[in-house]
Tab-separated table of C-alpha atoms in Angstrom:
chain	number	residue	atom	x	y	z
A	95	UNK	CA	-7.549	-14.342	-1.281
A	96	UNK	CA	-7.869	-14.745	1.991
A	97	UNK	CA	-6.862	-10.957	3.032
A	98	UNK	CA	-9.480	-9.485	0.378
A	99	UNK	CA	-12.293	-11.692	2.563
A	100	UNK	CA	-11.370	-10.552	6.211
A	101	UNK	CA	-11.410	-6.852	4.708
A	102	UNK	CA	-14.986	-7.314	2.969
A	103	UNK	CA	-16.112	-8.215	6.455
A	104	UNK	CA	-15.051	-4.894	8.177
A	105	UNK	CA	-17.944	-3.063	6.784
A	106	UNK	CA	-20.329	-6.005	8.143
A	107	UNK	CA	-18.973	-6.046	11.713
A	108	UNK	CA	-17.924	-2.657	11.627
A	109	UNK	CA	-21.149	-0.728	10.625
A	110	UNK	CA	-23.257	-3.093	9.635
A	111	UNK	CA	-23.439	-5.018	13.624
A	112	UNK	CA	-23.655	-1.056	15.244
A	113	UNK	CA	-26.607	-0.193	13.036
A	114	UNK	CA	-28.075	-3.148	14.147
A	115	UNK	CA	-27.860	-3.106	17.505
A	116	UNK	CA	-28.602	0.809	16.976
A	117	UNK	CA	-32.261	-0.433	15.389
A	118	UNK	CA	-33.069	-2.873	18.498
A	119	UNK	CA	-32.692	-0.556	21.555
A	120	UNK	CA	-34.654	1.947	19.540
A	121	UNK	CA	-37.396	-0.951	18.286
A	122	UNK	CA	-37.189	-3.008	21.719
A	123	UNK	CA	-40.182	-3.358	23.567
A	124	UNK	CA	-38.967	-3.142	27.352
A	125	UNK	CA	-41.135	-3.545	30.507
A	126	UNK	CA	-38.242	-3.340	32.918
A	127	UNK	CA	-36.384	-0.005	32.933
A	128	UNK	CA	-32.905	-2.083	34.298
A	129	UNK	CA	-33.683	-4.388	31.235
A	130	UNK	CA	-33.460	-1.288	28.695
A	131	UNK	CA	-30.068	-0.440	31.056
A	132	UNK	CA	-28.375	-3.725	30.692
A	133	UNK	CA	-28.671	-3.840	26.972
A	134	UNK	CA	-27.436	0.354	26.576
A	135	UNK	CA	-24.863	-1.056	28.614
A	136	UNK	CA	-24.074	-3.831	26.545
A	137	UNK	CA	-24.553	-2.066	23.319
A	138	UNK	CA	-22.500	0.967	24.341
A	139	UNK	CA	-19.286	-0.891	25.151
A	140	UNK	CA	-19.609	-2.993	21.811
A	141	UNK	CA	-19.661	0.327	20.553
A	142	UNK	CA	-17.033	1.764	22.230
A	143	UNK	CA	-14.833	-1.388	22.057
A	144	UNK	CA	-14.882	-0.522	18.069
A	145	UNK	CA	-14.560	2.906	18.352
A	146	UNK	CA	-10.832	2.421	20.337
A	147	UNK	CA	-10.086	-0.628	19.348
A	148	UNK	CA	-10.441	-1.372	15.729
A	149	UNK	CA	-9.084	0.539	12.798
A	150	UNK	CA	-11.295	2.640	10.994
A	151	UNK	CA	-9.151	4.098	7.844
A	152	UNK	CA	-10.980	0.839	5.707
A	153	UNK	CA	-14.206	2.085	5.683
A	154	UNK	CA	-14.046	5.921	6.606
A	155	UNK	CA	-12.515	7.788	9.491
A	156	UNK	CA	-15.353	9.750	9.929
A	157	UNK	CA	-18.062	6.589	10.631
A	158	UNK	CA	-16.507	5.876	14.048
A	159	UNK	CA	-18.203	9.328	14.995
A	160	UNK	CA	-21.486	9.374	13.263
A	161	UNK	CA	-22.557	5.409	14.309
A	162	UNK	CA	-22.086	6.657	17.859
A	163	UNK	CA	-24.260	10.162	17.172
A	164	UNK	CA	-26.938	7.350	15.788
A	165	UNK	CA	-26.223	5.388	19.176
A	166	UNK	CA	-27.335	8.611	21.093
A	167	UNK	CA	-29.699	9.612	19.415
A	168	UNK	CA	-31.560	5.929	19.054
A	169	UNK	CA	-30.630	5.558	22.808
A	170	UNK	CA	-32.315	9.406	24.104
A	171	UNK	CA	-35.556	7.960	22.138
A	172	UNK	CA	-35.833	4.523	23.775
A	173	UNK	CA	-34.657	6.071	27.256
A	174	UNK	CA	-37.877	8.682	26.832
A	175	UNK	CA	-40.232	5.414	25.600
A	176	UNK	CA	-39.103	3.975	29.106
A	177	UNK	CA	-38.519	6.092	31.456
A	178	UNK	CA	-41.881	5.633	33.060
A	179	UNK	CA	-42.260	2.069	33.292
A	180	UNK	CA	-40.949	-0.266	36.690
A	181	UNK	CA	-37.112	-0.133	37.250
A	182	UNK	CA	-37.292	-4.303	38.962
A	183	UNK	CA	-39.812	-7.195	38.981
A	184	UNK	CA	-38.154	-9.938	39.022
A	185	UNK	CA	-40.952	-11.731	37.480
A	186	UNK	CA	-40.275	-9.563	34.619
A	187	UNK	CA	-36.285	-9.411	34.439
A	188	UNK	CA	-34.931	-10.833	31.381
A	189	UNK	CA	-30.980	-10.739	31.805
A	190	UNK	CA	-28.647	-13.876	30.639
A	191	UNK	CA	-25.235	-14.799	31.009
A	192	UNK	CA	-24.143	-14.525	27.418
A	193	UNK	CA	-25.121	-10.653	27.343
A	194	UNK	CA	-23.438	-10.481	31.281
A	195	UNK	CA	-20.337	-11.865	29.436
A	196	UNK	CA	-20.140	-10.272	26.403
A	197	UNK	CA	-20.394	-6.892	28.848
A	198	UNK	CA	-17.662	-8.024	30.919
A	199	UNK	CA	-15.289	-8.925	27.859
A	200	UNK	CA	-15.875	-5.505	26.859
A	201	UNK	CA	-15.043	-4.104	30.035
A	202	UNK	CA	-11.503	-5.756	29.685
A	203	UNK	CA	-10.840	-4.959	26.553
A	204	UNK	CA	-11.232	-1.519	26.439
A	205	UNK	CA	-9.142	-1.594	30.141
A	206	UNK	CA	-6.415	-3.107	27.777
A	207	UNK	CA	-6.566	-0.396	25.601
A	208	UNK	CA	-6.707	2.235	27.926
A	209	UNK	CA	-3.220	0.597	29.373
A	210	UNK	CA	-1.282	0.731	25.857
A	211	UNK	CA	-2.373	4.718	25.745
A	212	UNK	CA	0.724	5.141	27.171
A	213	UNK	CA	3.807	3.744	29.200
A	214	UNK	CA	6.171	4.258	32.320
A	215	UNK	CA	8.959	3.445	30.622
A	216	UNK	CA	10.899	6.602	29.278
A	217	UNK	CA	10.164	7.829	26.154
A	218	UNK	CA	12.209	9.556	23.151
A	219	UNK	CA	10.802	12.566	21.549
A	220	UNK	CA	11.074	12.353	17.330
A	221	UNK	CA	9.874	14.768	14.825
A	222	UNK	CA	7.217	13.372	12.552
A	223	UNK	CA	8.222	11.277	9.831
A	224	UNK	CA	5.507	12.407	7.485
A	225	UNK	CA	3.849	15.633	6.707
A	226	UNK	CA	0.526	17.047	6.602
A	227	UNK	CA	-2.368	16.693	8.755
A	228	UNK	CA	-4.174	13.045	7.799
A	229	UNK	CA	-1.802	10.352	8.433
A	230	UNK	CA	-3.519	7.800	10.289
A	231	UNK	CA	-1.887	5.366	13.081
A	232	UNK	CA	-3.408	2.156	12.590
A	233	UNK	CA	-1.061	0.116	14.664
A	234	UNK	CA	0.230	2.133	17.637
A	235	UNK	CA	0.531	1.974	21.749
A	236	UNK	CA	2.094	0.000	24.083
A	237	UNK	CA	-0.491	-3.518	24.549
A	238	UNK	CA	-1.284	-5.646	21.933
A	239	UNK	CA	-5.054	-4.513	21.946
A	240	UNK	CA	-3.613	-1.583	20.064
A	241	UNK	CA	-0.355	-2.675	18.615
A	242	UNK	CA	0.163	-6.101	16.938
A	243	UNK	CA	3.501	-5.610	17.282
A	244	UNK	CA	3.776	-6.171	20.741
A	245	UNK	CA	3.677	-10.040	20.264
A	246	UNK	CA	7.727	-8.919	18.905
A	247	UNK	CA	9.419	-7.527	21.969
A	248	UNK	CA	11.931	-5.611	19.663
A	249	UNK	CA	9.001	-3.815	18.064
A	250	UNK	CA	6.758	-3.575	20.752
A	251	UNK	CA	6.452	0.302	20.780
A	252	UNK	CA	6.537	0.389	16.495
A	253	UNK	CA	4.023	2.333	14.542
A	254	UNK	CA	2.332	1.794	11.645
A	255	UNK	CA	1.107	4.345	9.655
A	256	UNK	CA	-1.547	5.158	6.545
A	257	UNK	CA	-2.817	8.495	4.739
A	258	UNK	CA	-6.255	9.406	4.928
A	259	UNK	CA	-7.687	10.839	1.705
A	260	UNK	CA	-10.572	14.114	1.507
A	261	UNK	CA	-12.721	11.524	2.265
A	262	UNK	CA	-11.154	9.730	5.343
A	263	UNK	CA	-10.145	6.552	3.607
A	264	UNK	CA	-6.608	5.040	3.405
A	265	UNK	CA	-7.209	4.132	-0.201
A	266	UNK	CA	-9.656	3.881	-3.001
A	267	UNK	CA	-11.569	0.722	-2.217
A	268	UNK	CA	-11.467	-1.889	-0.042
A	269	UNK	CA	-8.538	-3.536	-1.078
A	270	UNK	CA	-7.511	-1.762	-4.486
A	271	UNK	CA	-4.406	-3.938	-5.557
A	272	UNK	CA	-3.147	-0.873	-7.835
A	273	UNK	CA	-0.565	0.576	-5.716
A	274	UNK	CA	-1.611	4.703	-6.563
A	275	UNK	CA	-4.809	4.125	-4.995
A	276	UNK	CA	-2.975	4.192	-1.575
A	277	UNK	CA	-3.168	7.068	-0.140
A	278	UNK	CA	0.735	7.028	1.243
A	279	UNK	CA	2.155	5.675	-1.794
A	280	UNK	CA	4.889	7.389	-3.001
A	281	UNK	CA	4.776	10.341	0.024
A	282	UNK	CA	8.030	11.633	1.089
A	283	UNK	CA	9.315	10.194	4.251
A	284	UNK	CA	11.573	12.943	6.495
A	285	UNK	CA	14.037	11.792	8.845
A	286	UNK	CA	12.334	12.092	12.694
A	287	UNK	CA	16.309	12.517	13.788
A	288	UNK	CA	19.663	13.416	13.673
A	289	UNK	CA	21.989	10.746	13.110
A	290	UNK	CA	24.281	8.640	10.736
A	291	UNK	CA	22.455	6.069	8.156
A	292	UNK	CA	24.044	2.754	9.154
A	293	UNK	CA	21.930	0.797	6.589
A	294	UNK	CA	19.982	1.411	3.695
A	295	UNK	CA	18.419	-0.988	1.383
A	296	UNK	CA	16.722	0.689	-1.986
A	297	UNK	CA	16.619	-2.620	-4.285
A	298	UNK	CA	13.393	-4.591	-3.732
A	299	UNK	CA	10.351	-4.451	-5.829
A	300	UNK	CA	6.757	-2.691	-4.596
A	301	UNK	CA	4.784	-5.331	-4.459
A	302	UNK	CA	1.081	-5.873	-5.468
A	303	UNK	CA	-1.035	-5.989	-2.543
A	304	UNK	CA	-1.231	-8.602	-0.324
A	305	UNK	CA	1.693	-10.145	-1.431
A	306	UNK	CA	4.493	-9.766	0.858
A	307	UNK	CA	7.795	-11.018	1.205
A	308	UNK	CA	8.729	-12.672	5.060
A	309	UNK	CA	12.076	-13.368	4.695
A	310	UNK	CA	12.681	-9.589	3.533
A	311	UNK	CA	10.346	-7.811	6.858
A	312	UNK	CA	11.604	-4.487	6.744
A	313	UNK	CA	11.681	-4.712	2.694
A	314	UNK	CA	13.691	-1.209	1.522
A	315	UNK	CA	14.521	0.220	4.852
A	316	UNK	CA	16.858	2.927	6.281
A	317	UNK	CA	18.371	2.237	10.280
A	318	UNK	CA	19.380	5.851	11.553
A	319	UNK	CA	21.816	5.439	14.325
A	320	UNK	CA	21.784	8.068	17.427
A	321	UNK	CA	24.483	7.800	20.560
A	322	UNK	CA	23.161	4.136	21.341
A	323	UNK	CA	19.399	3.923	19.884
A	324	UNK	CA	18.917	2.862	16.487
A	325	UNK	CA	15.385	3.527	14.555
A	326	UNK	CA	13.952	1.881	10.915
A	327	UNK	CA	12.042	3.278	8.940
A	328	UNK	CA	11.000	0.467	6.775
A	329	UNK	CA	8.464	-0.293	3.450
A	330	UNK	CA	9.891	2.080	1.510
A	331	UNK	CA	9.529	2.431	-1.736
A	332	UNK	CA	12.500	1.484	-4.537
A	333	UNK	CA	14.351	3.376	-5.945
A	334	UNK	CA	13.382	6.874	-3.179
A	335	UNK	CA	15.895	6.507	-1.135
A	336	UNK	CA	18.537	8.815	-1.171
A	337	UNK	CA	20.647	8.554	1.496
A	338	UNK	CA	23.873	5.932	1.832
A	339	UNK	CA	24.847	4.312	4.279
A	340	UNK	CA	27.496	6.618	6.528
A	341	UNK	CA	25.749	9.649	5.752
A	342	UNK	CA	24.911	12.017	7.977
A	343	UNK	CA	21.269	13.442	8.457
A	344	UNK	CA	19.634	15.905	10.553
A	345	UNK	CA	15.795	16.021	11.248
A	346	UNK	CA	13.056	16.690	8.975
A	347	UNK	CA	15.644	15.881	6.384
A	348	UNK	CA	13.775	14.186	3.187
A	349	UNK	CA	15.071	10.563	3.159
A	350	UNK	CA	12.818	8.128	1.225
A	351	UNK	CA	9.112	7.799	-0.323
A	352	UNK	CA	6.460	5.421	1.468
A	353	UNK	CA	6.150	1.832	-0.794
A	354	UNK	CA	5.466	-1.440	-0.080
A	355	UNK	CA	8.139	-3.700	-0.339
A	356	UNK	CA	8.722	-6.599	2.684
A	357	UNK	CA	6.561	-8.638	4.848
A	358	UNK	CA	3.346	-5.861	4.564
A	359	UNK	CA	0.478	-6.848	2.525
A	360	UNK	CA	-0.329	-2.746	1.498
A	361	UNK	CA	1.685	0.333	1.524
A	362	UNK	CA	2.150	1.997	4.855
A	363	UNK	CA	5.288	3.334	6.728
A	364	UNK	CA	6.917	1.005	9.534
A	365	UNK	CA	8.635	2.505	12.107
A	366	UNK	CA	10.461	1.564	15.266
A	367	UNK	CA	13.271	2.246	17.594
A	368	UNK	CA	15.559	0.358	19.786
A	369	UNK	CA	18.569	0.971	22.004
A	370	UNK	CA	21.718	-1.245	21.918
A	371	UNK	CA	24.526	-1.374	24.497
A	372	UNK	CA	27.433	1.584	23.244
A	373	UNK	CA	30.262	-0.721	23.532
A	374	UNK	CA	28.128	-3.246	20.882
A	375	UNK	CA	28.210	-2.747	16.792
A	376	UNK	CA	25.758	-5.051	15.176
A	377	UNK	CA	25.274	-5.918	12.198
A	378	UNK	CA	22.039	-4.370	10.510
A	379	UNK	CA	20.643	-7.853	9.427
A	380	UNK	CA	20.343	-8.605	13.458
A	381	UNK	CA	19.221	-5.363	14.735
A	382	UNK	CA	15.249	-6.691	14.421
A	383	UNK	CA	15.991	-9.129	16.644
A	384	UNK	CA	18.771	-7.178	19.352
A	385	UNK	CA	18.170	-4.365	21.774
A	386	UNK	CA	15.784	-3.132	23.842
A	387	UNK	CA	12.189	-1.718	22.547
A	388	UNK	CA	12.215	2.599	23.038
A	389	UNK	CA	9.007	4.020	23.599
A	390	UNK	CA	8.869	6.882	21.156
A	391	UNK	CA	6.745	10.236	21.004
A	392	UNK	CA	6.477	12.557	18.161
A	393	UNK	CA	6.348	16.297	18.688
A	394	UNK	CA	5.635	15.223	22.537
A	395	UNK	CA	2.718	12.980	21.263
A	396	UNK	CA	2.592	8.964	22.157
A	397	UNK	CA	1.106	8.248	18.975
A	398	UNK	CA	-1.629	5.065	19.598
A	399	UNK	CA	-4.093	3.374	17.046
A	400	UNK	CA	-7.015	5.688	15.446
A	401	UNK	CA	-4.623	8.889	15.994
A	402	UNK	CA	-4.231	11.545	13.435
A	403	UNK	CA	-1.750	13.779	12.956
């Protein structure tokens, strides 16, 4: 119940706060031209802040851009209503500390995000896992403002990923609980390397969304072992996968079909990498847990939340 209620309250803070805001610095009545400044400032990073920061595959890819052409547009019309009236009077000034905060929050959270954009630590180049030109990141980068995962320190570079239909929406509602209304459901996954298959598991149950199942995480999962880095490719769907464990793969080799089985509460495809010392063989069970988080790019692209490829 409870994930069905945060996702009918994307659309409220998501489009519904922007057009808002949008309305009042076009409908304002300014007499200071720095108050009309400090609240574009204020408005445009709250704007901003969701345009990086939040995922926008719930309620339409495409909104992101058109709520900031409104933004312009309502902010050009103001600016011209203004533009001939006192910049100070400090008689006049109306400026408090909950809008100076609220702009300085902003400020360092979209300085987070710029930081997980990328990372100094040496990255491996994949090839994409998925084909086609509208899958969606919606967890990605290197700092938890983009990528949840970072909280794990094993997954801190993992990826998340959705389909985007014609439309630019990862499914067919809200939160449809019929699994074909995903998008991804049921797309081929490709292997993004060479390697050997040290684990495959193809026996778990898709699961109706949002239940999930914690003490299964990676749910039906391949590990592809390379020299000493291992990547999962994880949520797969049961009964798709068709390699065995020992196997050897090469890239862009069909592997698996996107489900949703494991701790996820919709289908998308999991994927992460980590590197183990060579003279250590763990077992598959531990390797969420083991090894050092890989930064990984695809195609030479550091895929981060709110990228399409």
């Amino acid at each position: 119940m409870l994930f069905p209620l945060l996702f009918a309250l994307i659309p409220i803070i998501q489009v519904g706060m922007p057009l808002y805001l949008i309305y009042r610095l076009w409908k304002s009545n300014f007499e200071l031209k720095v108050n009309w400044t400090v609240s574009f400032v204020h408005f445009l990073l709250l704007l901003a802040t969701l345009f990086f920061v939040f995922r926008w595959d719930v309620i339409g890819y495409g909104l992101r851009y058109w709520l900031n052409t409104f933004f312009l547009i309502a902010a050009l019309s103001s600016f011209l209503q203004v533009k001939d009236l006192p910049t100070y009077n400090s008689k006049k000034m109306k400026l408090s500390w909950g809008k100076i905060s609220e702009i300085l929050l902003f400020v360092v959270i979209l300085l987070w995000s710029l930081l997980g954009t990328g990372t100094k630590q040496k990255k491996l180049d994949l090839t994409y896992p998925l084909k086609g030109e509208t899958n969606y990141v919606i967890h990605g980068g290197s700092t938890i403002a983009l990528n949840y995962h970072g909280i794990a320190d094993q997954q801190k570079y993992a990826l998340d990923i959705v389909k985007l239909n014609d439309w630019g929406f990862r499914a067919e509602g809200l939160f449809p609980k019929q699994l074909h209304k995903y998008s991804i459901f049921g797309k081929t996954v490709y292997s993004p390397l060479s390697g050997t298959i040290v684990d495959a598991k193809d026996s778990l149950p898709d699961q109706i969304p949002p239940k999930t199942v914690s003490e299964q995480p990676t749910g039906n999962h391949i590990w592809i072992k390379k020299d000493s880095l291992y990547i999962v490719l994880a949520h797969l769907k049961q009964g798709s996968i068709k390699v065995e464990k020992g196997d050897k793969i090469e890239a862009n080799q069909p592997i698996a079909e996107v489900g949703n089985t494991g701790n996820t509460t919709e289908p998308h495809l999991h994927i992460h990498g980590v590197k183990i010392p060579k003279n250590e063989n763990p077992k598959p069970d531990s390797l969420l847990y083991k090894g050092k988080a890989t930064p990984l790019t695809f195609n030479g692209k550091f895929l981060i939340r709110n990228t399409t490829f």
